[in-house]
């Protein structure tokens, strides 16, 4: 941590007191900006993925997730806005220009004059925020460039005690959730919030840490529902489905007693993980450290996985930002692969209503910033849809960059009642997005190669029609053969078709074999995607 800092060790009383002072400034800055559009202000963007690094290492190309917040540069469309963007590794110059050239009516040079991009040239597997805190000179450079601290704020991918300390060192408020409230975004905390909000969730047990507690929870579930065939054990602080173990109950379940407990325990050695990279010993070691939950595996004739994105503004107002149908895959059907905007109209209003009830609980407890709520929505033949809240993500998530891309490009507004986003051309916009388009054949493509291909084949975003493709996470392309894509059209079918066209072009130009190496077929299936 920073040597000689007046705030002492991480989490010191001095740090916490200063953080609360700065926290009170955020609503003031927000109110001044709303009353005076010409007020000069600075957003310091630190896209650190400050999560369990062992879990993050399971995500291929995770180091380039720091590029996912480049869409926040839309703020530079406001001539009164300035921005600092910090990364661990360099952003390719053409990638930066690719984003800035889409700013409406802003010459590239003018946008660049209000932007400071700082690179630490440190590829070590640690959160970016921790790297910044180790570099007092970087902190001083940010301070000296950002201008008056009473007109600046810190934007992050997710908030932890590291981001709290960075806000204090910079002397600016954190535009995100107070780390003391993060428990509400864990798997166990989410379930407690759901209960308070009065929304439905899966049967299960919170705050389990040991094998014995897991076995007891599994026994409780199957006692309550004898027909139950599967359950899920989730680490409290996992993400993208990577920390979930799927449990299959014994086909021949012994009667209650020691034999049943022994059979249930034996099944723990056969847990299924999305990537096959986990072991029971490692998993239960992490469960002991961070705790977790045991839930029933919800099954029905139809099961889909939508989500709702919301924001609690600094003065406490709650807004619904968007809805998505998530595309899930992996061996257990729980890994986030992509999404479609908006969620299907049959259940869009249902999940928005439940999400708002959840958001009201969070707002009452002082949460600020963007967050998402994942749902399972189920339907039996001839019946209505039912929603089951799954988890709260108190951070930006996989659906955040594509919606930012839509806002970046389409210059319209989201309507809560219809759940549609209407662009400035009057058309409702739809998109398909993924941060997981990949193929070994894509390795070696440089950003300039990608841009050449999009222009040559006419799939780049067209500002006259407000349709086309926007790429992100471009830095992961050459090393990992992986990148993000948001394809925007005037209908769900058009957006899907544009995405499929983009994949076909990249495959043809690189010689990729989509049957062998590529995105799961679920990305090309109809709009309602089954969990199974």
Coordinates of C-alpha atoms in Angstrom, one line a residue:
X1 CA 0.0 0.0 0.0
X2 CA 1.1 3.6 -0.2
X3 CA 4.1 4.4 1.9
X4 CA 3.7 7.5 4.1
X5 CA 0.0 7.8 3.4
X6 CA -1.8 9.9 6.1
X7 CA -4.6 7.2 6.1
X8 CA -2.4 4.4 7.5
X9 CA -3.3 0.8 6.8
X10 CA -6.1 -0.4 4.6
X11 CA -9.4 0.1 6.4
X12 CA -8.0 2.4 9.1
X13 CA -10.4 4.6 11.0
X14 CA -8.9 7.6 9.3
X15 CA -9.6 6.1 5.9
X16 CA -13.2 5.2 6.8
X17 CA -13.9 8.6 8.2
X18 CA -12.5 10.3 5.1
X19 CA -14.5 8.0 2.8
X20 CA -17.8 9.0 4.5
X21 CA -16.9 12.7 4.0
X22 CA -16.3 12.1 0.3
X23 CA -19.4 9.9 -0.1
X24 CA -21.5 12.9 1.0
X25 CA -20.0 14.9 -1.9
X26 CA -21.4 12.7 -4.6
X27 CA -25.0 13.9 -4.5
X28 CA -23.7 17.5 -4.4
X29 CA -21.7 16.9 -7.6
X30 CA -24.7 15.1 -9.2
X31 CA -27.0 18.0 -8.4
X32 CA -24.6 20.7 -9.7
X33 CA -24.2 18.8 -13.0
X34 CA -28.0 18.6 -13.4
X35 CA -28.5 22.3 -12.6
X36 CA -25.5 23.5 -14.7
X37 CA -24.8 21.5 -17.9
X38 CA -21.7 23.6 -18.5
X39 CA -20.1 22.6 -15.2
X40 CA -16.7 21.2 -15.9
X41 CA -16.2 17.8 -14.3
X42 CA -13.9 14.8 -14.5
X43 CA -14.6 11.1 -14.4
X44 CA -11.6 9.0 -13.3
X45 CA -12.3 5.5 -14.8
X46 CA -10.4 2.6 -13.1
X47 CA -11.8 -0.6 -14.8
X48 CA -10.2 -2.9 -12.3
X49 CA -11.8 -6.4 -12.0
X50 CA -11.2 -6.6 -8.3
X51 CA -12.5 -10.1 -7.6
X52 CA -11.0 -13.4 -6.4
X53 CA -8.1 -13.7 -8.8
X54 CA -8.2 -17.5 -8.7
X55 CA -11.8 -17.4 -10.0
X56 CA -10.9 -14.7 -12.5
X57 CA -8.1 -16.8 -13.9
X58 CA -10.7 -19.3 -15.2
X59 CA -11.9 -16.7 -17.7
X60 CA -9.7 -16.7 -20.8
X61 CA -8.4 -13.3 -21.7
X62 CA -9.6 -11.8 -18.4
X63 CA -6.7 -9.3 -18.4
X64 CA -8.4 -7.5 -21.3
X65 CA -11.7 -7.0 -19.4
X66 CA -10.2 -3.6 -18.5
X67 CA -11.2 -2.5 -22.0
X68 CA -14.9 -3.2 -21.4
X69 CA -15.4 0.2 -19.8
X70 CA -14.1 2.1 -22.8
X71 CA -17.8 2.8 -23.6
X72 CA -17.7 5.2 -20.6
X73 CA -15.9 7.6 -22.9
X74 CA -19.3 8.5 -24.2
X75 CA -19.1 11.1 -21.5
X76 CA -16.7 13.1 -23.6
X77 CA -19.6 13.9 -25.9
X78 CA -20.3 16.5 -23.3
X79 CA -17.8 19.4 -23.9
X80 CA -17.7 20.1 -20.2
X81 CA -16.5 16.5 -19.4
X82 CA -13.0 15.3 -18.9
X83 CA -11.9 11.7 -18.3
X84 CA -8.9 9.7 -17.0
X85 CA -8.8 6.1 -18.1
X86 CA -6.2 3.8 -16.4
X87 CA -5.2 0.3 -17.6
X88 CA -2.6 -2.3 -16.7
X89 CA -1.5 -2.8 -20.3
X90 CA -1.5 -0.4 -23.3
X91 CA -4.6 0.2 -25.4
X92 CA -3.9 0.0 -29.1
X93 CA -4.0 3.5 -30.5
X94 CA -6.4 2.5 -33.3
X95 CA -8.7 0.9 -30.7
X96 CA -8.9 4.2 -28.8
X97 CA -9.6 6.1 -32.0
X98 CA -12.2 3.5 -32.9
X99 CA -14.3 4.5 -29.8
X100 CA -13.7 8.2 -30.0
X101 CA -14.6 8.5 -33.7
X102 CA -18.1 7.4 -32.8
X103 CA -18.7 10.4 -30.5
X104 CA -21.5 12.5 -32.1
X105 CA -20.3 15.8 -33.4
X106 CA -17.0 15.8 -31.5
X107 CA -13.7 16.0 -33.5
X108 CA -11.2 13.4 -32.5
X109 CA -8.6 15.9 -31.5
X110 CA -11.0 17.7 -29.2
X111 CA -12.0 14.5 -27.4
X112 CA -8.4 13.5 -27.0
X113 CA -7.6 16.9 -25.5
X114 CA -10.0 16.1 -22.6
X115 CA -8.8 12.6 -22.1
X116 CA -5.8 11.2 -20.2
X117 CA -5.0 7.6 -20.7
X118 CA -2.6 6.1 -18.2
X119 CA -1.0 2.7 -18.6
X120 CA 0.9 1.0 -15.8
X121 CA 2.7 -1.5 -18.0
X122 CA 2.1 -4.2 -15.4
X123 CA 0.6 -7.5 -16.6
X124 CA 0.8 -9.2 -13.2
X125 CA -2.4 -11.1 -12.1
X126 CA -3.5 -8.6 -9.5
X127 CA -6.4 -6.1 -9.5
X128 CA -5.5 -2.9 -11.4
X129 CA -6.6 -0.8 -8.3
X130 CA -4.0 -2.6 -6.2
X131 CA -1.3 -1.8 -8.8
X132 CA -2.3 1.9 -8.7
X133 CA -2.1 2.0 -4.9
X134 CA 1.4 0.7 -5.2
X135 CA 2.4 3.7 -7.4
X136 CA 2.1 7.1 -5.6
X137 CA 3.4 8.9 -8.6
X138 CA 0.5 7.6 -10.7
X139 CA -1.9 8.8 -8.1
X140 CA -0.3 12.2 -8.1
X141 CA -0.5 12.4 -11.9
X142 CA -4.2 11.6 -11.8
X143 CA -4.7 14.3 -9.0
X144 CA -2.8 16.9 -10.9
X145 CA -4.7 16.3 -14.2
X146 CA -8.3 15.8 -13.0
X147 CA -8.8 19.4 -11.8
X148 CA -10.8 20.5 -8.7
X149 CA -11.6 17.3 -6.6
X150 CA -15.0 18.7 -5.7
X151 CA -15.9 18.3 -9.4
X152 CA -14.5 14.8 -9.9
X153 CA -15.6 11.2 -9.1
X154 CA -14.2 7.7 -9.4
X155 CA -15.9 5.2 -11.8
X156 CA -15.1 1.5 -11.4
X157 CA -16.1 -1.9 -12.7
X158 CA -16.7 -3.2 -9.2
X159 CA -16.3 -1.7 -5.8
X160 CA -14.2 -3.2 -3.0
X161 CA -12.0 -2.0 -0.1
X162 CA -9.3 -1.3 -2.7
X163 CA -11.5 1.1 -4.7
X164 CA -12.6 2.7 -1.4
X165 CA -8.9 3.4 -0.5
X166 CA -8.2 4.7 -4.0
X167 CA -11.1 7.2 -3.7
X168 CA -9.7 8.4 -0.4
X169 CA -6.1 8.8 -1.8
X170 CA -7.5 10.7 -4.8
X171 CA -9.8 12.8 -2.6
X172 CA -12.8 12.2 -4.7
X173 CA -16.1 10.2 -4.1
X174 CA -16.6 6.7 -5.3
X175 CA -19.5 6.5 -7.8
X176 CA -20.4 3.0 -6.8
X177 CA -21.6 0.9 -3.9
X178 CA -20.0 1.4 -0.5
X179 CA -17.9 -1.7 0.2
X180 CA -19.6 -2.1 3.6
X181 CA -22.8 -3.0 1.6
X182 CA -21.2 -5.6 -0.7
X183 CA -22.7 -8.4 1.4
X184 CA -26.0 -7.8 -0.3
X185 CA -24.5 -8.8 -3.6
X186 CA -23.1 -12.1 -2.5
X187 CA -25.1 -15.3 -3.2
X188 CA -26.2 -15.5 0.5
X189 CA -26.9 -11.8 0.8
X190 CA -28.9 -11.7 -2.4
X191 CA -31.2 -14.4 -1.1
X192 CA -31.8 -12.3 2.1
X193 CA -32.6 -9.3 0.0
X194 CA -35.1 -11.3 -2.0
X195 CA -36.9 -12.3 1.1
X196 CA -37.1 -8.7 2.3
X197 CA -38.3 -7.6 -1.1
X198 CA -41.0 -10.3 -1.1
X199 CA -39.9 -11.8 -4.5
X200 CA -39.7 -15.5 -5.3
X201 CA -36.4 -17.4 -5.3
X202 CA -35.3 -21.0 -5.3
X203 CA -35.5 -23.1 -2.2
X204 CA -32.1 -23.3 -0.5
X205 CA -29.8 -22.6 2.4
X206 CA -27.5 -19.6 2.9
X207 CA -24.1 -19.2 4.4
X208 CA -22.8 -22.8 4.2
X209 CA -19.1 -23.4 4.7
X210 CA -18.4 -27.0 5.3
X211 CA -19.2 -30.4 3.6
X212 CA -21.4 -31.3 6.6
X213 CA -23.5 -28.1 6.1
X214 CA -23.8 -28.8 2.4
X215 CA -24.9 -32.3 3.0
X216 CA -27.5 -31.1 5.5
X217 CA -28.8 -28.5 3.1
X218 CA -29.0 -31.1 0.3
X219 CA -30.9 -33.4 2.6
X220 CA -33.4 -30.6 3.5
X221 CA -34.1 -29.9 -0.2
X222 CA -34.8 -33.5 -1.1
X223 CA -36.9 -34.1 2.0
X224 CA -39.0 -31.1 0.9
X225 CA -39.1 -32.2 -2.7
X226 CA -38.5 -35.9 -3.1
X227 CA -38.6 -35.7 -6.9
X228 CA -35.6 -33.3 -7.0
X229 CA -32.8 -34.6 -9.1
X230 CA -30.3 -31.7 -9.1
X231 CA -29.1 -28.9 -6.9
X232 CA -26.5 -26.1 -7.2
X233 CA -23.7 -25.2 -4.7
X234 CA -22.5 -21.7 -5.3
X235 CA -19.6 -19.8 -3.9
X236 CA -20.7 -16.5 -2.5
X237 CA -18.3 -14.4 -4.6
X238 CA -18.2 -16.2 -7.9
X239 CA -19.2 -14.7 -11.2
X240 CA -20.2 -15.7 -14.7
X241 CA -21.3 -19.1 -13.4
X242 CA -17.7 -20.2 -12.9
X243 CA -18.1 -20.8 -9.2
X244 CA -21.1 -23.0 -9.4
X245 CA -21.0 -26.8 -8.7
X246 CA -23.9 -28.8 -10.0
X247 CA -24.9 -31.7 -7.7
X248 CA -26.8 -34.8 -8.9
X249 CA -28.8 -36.7 -6.3
X250 CA -28.3 -40.5 -6.2
X251 CA -30.7 -42.4 -8.4
X252 CA -31.5 -44.8 -5.6
X253 CA -31.9 -42.5 -2.6
X254 CA -31.6 -44.4 0.8
X255 CA -34.1 -43.8 3.5
X256 CA -33.4 -41.1 6.0
X257 CA -30.6 -41.9 8.4
X258 CA -26.8 -42.4 8.2
X259 CA -27.1 -44.3 4.8
X260 CA -28.8 -41.3 3.2
X261 CA -26.2 -38.9 4.6
X262 CA -23.4 -41.1 3.4
X263 CA -24.9 -41.3 -0.1
X264 CA -25.4 -37.5 -0.3
X265 CA -21.8 -36.9 0.9
X266 CA -20.4 -39.3 -1.7
X267 CA -22.1 -37.3 -4.4
X268 CA -20.0 -34.3 -3.5
X269 CA -17.0 -36.0 -5.2
X270 CA -18.9 -36.0 -8.5
X271 CA -19.8 -32.3 -8.7
X272 CA -19.9 -30.8 -12.2
X273 CA -18.2 -27.5 -12.9
X274 CA -18.7 -25.4 -16.1
X275 CA -15.1 -25.5 -17.3
X276 CA -14.0 -28.8 -15.7
X277 CA -11.1 -26.9 -14.1
X278 CA -12.2 -27.3 -10.5
X279 CA -11.6 -30.1 -7.9
X280 CA -13.7 -30.9 -4.8
X281 CA -10.9 -30.1 -2.5
X282 CA -10.2 -26.6 -4.0
X283 CA -13.9 -25.9 -4.3
X284 CA -14.6 -26.7 -0.6
X285 CA -11.5 -24.8 0.4
X286 CA -12.9 -21.7 -1.2
X287 CA -16.3 -22.4 0.2
X288 CA -14.8 -22.4 3.7
X289 CA -13.2 -19.0 3.0
X290 CA -16.1 -17.1 1.5
X291 CA -19.1 -19.3 2.3
X292 CA -21.9 -20.0 -0.2
X293 CA -25.4 -21.4 -0.8
X294 CA -27.1 -24.6 -1.7
X295 CA -30.1 -24.2 -4.0
X296 CA -32.5 -26.5 -5.8
X297 CA -32.1 -26.7 -9.6
X298 CA -35.3 -25.2 -11.0
X299 CA -36.8 -27.2 -13.9
X300 CA -40.0 -26.7 -15.9
X301 CA -41.3 -27.2 -19.4
X302 CA -39.6 -23.9 -20.3
X303 CA -36.8 -22.2 -18.4
X304 CA -35.0 -19.0 -19.5
X305 CA -32.5 -16.7 -17.8
X306 CA -33.2 -13.0 -18.2
X307 CA -31.7 -10.1 -16.3
X308 CA -32.6 -6.5 -15.4
X309 CA -30.0 -3.7 -15.1
X310 CA -30.8 -0.8 -12.7
X311 CA -29.1 2.2 -11.3
X312 CA -29.6 4.0 -7.9
X313 CA -28.6 7.6 -8.4
X314 CA -26.6 9.5 -5.8
X315 CA -29.7 11.2 -4.4
X316 CA -31.5 7.8 -4.1
X317 CA -33.7 7.6 -7.2
X318 CA -34.0 4.1 -8.7
X319 CA -34.1 3.7 -12.5
X320 CA -34.5 0.6 -14.6
X321 CA -31.8 0.8 -17.4
X322 CA -32.4 -2.3 -19.5
X323 CA -33.5 -5.9 -19.6
X324 CA -31.8 -8.8 -21.4
X325 CA -32.2 -12.5 -22.3
X326 CA -29.0 -14.1 -21.2
X327 CA -27.4 -16.8 -23.4
X328 CA -25.9 -19.4 -21.1
X329 CA -23.7 -22.4 -21.9
X330 CA -20.8 -24.5 -20.6
X331 CA -21.1 -28.0 -19.5
X332 CA -23.6 -27.2 -16.8
X333 CA -25.5 -24.5 -18.8
X334 CA -24.6 -21.8 -16.3
X335 CA -21.8 -19.9 -17.9
X336 CA -22.7 -16.4 -19.3
X337 CA -21.9 -16.3 -23.0
X338 CA -23.9 -13.4 -24.4
X339 CA -27.2 -11.6 -24.3
X340 CA -30.1 -10.2 -26.3
X341 CA -31.7 -6.8 -25.7
X342 CA -34.4 -6.4 -24.7
X343 CA -35.7 -9.4 -22.8
X344 CA -38.7 -11.2 -24.4
X345 CA -41.9 -9.2 -24.2
X346 CA -43.9 -12.0 -22.6
X347 CA -42.1 -11.6 -19.2
X348 CA -40.3 -8.3 -19.5
X349 CA -42.7 -6.4 -17.3
X350 CA -42.7 -9.3 -14.7
X351 CA -39.0 -9.2 -14.1
X352 CA -38.9 -5.4 -14.1
X353 CA -41.5 -5.3 -11.4
X354 CA -39.6 -7.8 -9.2
X355 CA -36.3 -6.1 -9.9
X356 CA -37.7 -2.7 -8.8
X357 CA -38.8 -4.2 -5.5
X358 CA -35.3 -5.6 -5.0
X359 CA -33.8 -2.2 -6.0
X360 CA -36.0 -0.4 -3.4
X361 CA -34.5 -2.6 -0.7
X362 CA -31.0 -1.8 -1.9
X363 CA -31.8 1.9 -2.1
X364 CA -33.2 1.9 1.4
X365 CA -29.9 0.5 2.6
X366 CA -27.8 3.2 0.9
X367 CA -26.6 1.4 -2.2
X368 CA -25.5 3.7 -5.1
X369 CA -24.5 2.9 -8.7
X370 CA -25.3 0.4 -11.4
X371 CA -26.2 -3.2 -10.6
X372 CA -28.0 -6.2 -12.1
X373 CA -30.5 -8.8 -11.0
X374 CA -30.5 -12.2 -12.6
X375 CA -33.7 -14.3 -12.9
X376 CA -34.9 -17.7 -13.9
X377 CA -38.3 -17.4 -15.6
X378 CA -40.3 -20.6 -16.0
X379 CA -43.5 -21.8 -17.5
X380 CA -45.4 -25.1 -17.5
X381 CA -47.5 -26.0 -20.5
X382 CA -50.6 -23.8 -20.7
X383 CA -49.5 -21.7 -17.7
X384 CA -48.2 -18.2 -17.2
X385 CA -44.6 -17.3 -16.7
X386 CA -43.2 -17.2 -13.2
X387 CA -40.0 -15.4 -12.1
X388 CA -37.4 -16.6 -9.6
X389 CA -34.7 -14.1 -8.5
X390 CA -31.3 -15.8 -8.7
X391 CA -28.7 -13.2 -7.7
X392 CA -27.8 -9.5 -7.4
X393 CA -24.6 -8.3 -9.1
X394 CA -23.6 -5.1 -7.3
X395 CA -21.3 -4.1 -10.1
X396 CA -21.2 -3.6 -13.8
X397 CA -21.6 -7.0 -15.5
X398 CA -21.5 -8.7 -18.9
X399 CA -24.6 -6.9 -20.0
X400 CA -23.2 -3.4 -19.1
X401 CA -20.8 -2.9 -22.1
X402 CA -23.3 -3.7 -24.8
X403 CA -26.0 -1.4 -23.4
X404 CA -23.3 1.3 -23.0
X405 CA -22.5 0.6 -26.7
X406 CA -26.2 1.2 -27.6
X407 CA -26.2 4.5 -25.6
X408 CA -22.8 5.4 -27.2
X409 CA -24.1 4.9 -30.7
X410 CA -27.9 5.3 -31.0
X411 CA -28.3 8.5 -28.9
X412 CA -31.9 7.7 -27.8
X413 CA -33.7 6.8 -24.6
X414 CA -35.0 3.7 -22.7
X415 CA -38.7 3.6 -21.9
X416 CA -39.5 1.8 -18.7
X417 CA -43.1 1.0 -19.6
X418 CA -42.4 -0.6 -23.0
X419 CA -38.9 -1.8 -22.1
X420 CA -37.7 -0.6 -25.5
X421 CA -34.9 1.7 -26.5
X422 CA -35.8 4.2 -29.1
X423 CA -32.9 5.8 -31.0
X424 CA -32.9 9.3 -32.4
X425 CA -34.1 8.0 -35.8
X426 CA -37.4 7.0 -34.1
X427 CA -36.7 3.2 -34.4
X428 CA -36.7 0.8 -31.5
X429 CA -33.2 -0.8 -31.3
X430 CA -32.4 -4.4 -30.6
X431 CA -29.0 -6.1 -30.2
X432 CA -27.2 -9.4 -29.8
X433 CA -24.0 -9.1 -27.8
X434 CA -21.2 -11.4 -26.5
X435 CA -17.8 -11.0 -25.0
X436 CA -17.0 -14.6 -25.9
X437 CA -16.7 -14.7 -29.7
X438 CA -13.6 -16.8 -30.2
X439 CA -11.6 -19.1 -32.4
X440 CA -8.0 -20.2 -32.5
X441 CA -8.0 -19.0 -36.1
X442 CA -8.6 -15.4 -34.9
X443 CA -5.2 -15.4 -33.1
X444 CA -2.8 -13.0 -34.8
X445 CA -5.5 -10.6 -36.0
X446 CA -4.3 -7.2 -35.0
X447 CA -6.8 -4.4 -34.3
X448 CA -6.1 -2.8 -37.6
X449 CA -6.8 -6.1 -39.4
X450 CA -10.2 -6.3 -37.7
X451 CA -11.1 -2.7 -38.6
X452 CA -10.0 -3.3 -42.2
X453 CA -12.3 -6.4 -42.4
X454 CA -15.3 -4.6 -41.0
X455 CA -15.0 -1.7 -43.5
X456 CA -14.3 -4.0 -46.4
X457 CA -17.5 -6.0 -45.7
X458 CA -19.6 -3.1 -44.6
X459 CA -20.5 -4.4 -41.2
X460 CA -19.2 -1.5 -39.2
X461 CA -21.8 0.7 -37.4
X462 CA -23.5 3.0 -39.8
X463 CA -24.5 6.4 -38.2
X464 CA -27.0 7.2 -41.0
X465 CA -29.0 4.0 -40.3
X466 CA -28.0 3.6 -36.7
X467 CA -27.4 -0.1 -37.4
X468 CA -24.3 -2.3 -37.5
X469 CA -21.5 -3.8 -35.3
X470 CA -19.5 -2.4 -32.5
X471 CA -16.5 -4.4 -31.2
X472 CA -15.0 -4.4 -27.7
X473 CA -12.3 -6.2 -25.8
X474 CA -10.3 -5.9 -29.0
X475 CA -7.0 -6.3 -27.1
X476 CA -7.7 -10.0 -26.5
X477 CA -8.0 -10.8 -30.2
X478 CA -4.3 -11.4 -31.2
X479 CA -3.3 -13.4 -28.1
X480 CA -6.5 -15.3 -27.3
X481 CA -8.5 -15.2 -30.6
X482 CA -11.3 -13.6 -28.6
X483 CA -13.3 -10.4 -28.7
X484 CA -16.6 -8.8 -27.9
X485 CA -19.3 -8.0 -30.4
X486 CA -22.5 -5.9 -30.1
X487 CA -24.7 -6.1 -33.3
X488 CA -27.5 -3.5 -33.4
X489 CA -30.6 -3.7 -35.6
X490 CA -34.2 -2.6 -35.9
X491 CA -35.5 -6.0 -34.8
X492 CA -34.3 -9.0 -32.8
X493 CA -34.1 -11.0 -36.0
X494 CA -32.0 -8.3 -37.8
X495 CA -29.6 -8.1 -34.9
X496 CA -29.2 -11.8 -34.7
X497 CA -28.7 -12.0 -38.5
X498 CA -26.1 -9.2 -38.4
X499 CA -24.2 -11.1 -35.7
X500 CA -24.2 -14.3 -37.6
X501 CA -23.0 -12.5 -40.7
X502 CA -20.1 -11.0 -38.7
X503 CA -19.1 -14.4 -37.4
X504 CA -19.3 -15.9 -40.9
X505 CA -17.1 -13.1 -42.3
X506 CA -14.4 -13.5 -39.6
X507 CA -14.5 -17.2 -40.0
X508 CA -14.1 -17.1 -43.8
X509 CA -11.3 -14.5 -43.7
X510 CA -9.3 -16.5 -41.0
X511 CA -10.2 -20.0 -42.1
X512 CA -11.9 -20.8 -38.8
X513 CA -14.0 -23.9 -38.6
X514 CA -17.1 -23.0 -36.6
X515 CA -18.1 -26.6 -36.2
X516 CA -14.9 -27.3 -34.3
X517 CA -13.7 -24.0 -32.8
X518 CA -16.1 -21.3 -31.8
X519 CA -19.0 -20.0 -29.9
X520 CA -21.6 -22.6 -28.7
X521 CA -24.5 -23.3 -31.0
X522 CA -26.8 -21.7 -28.4
X523 CA -25.7 -18.4 -29.8
X524 CA -27.4 -19.2 -33.0
X525 CA -30.6 -20.7 -31.6
X526 CA -34.0 -19.0 -31.2
X527 CA -34.4 -16.1 -28.8
X528 CA -35.6 -18.1 -25.8
X529 CA -32.7 -20.1 -24.7
X530 CA -33.2 -23.1 -22.4
X531 CA -31.0 -23.7 -19.3
X532 CA -30.7 -27.3 -20.2

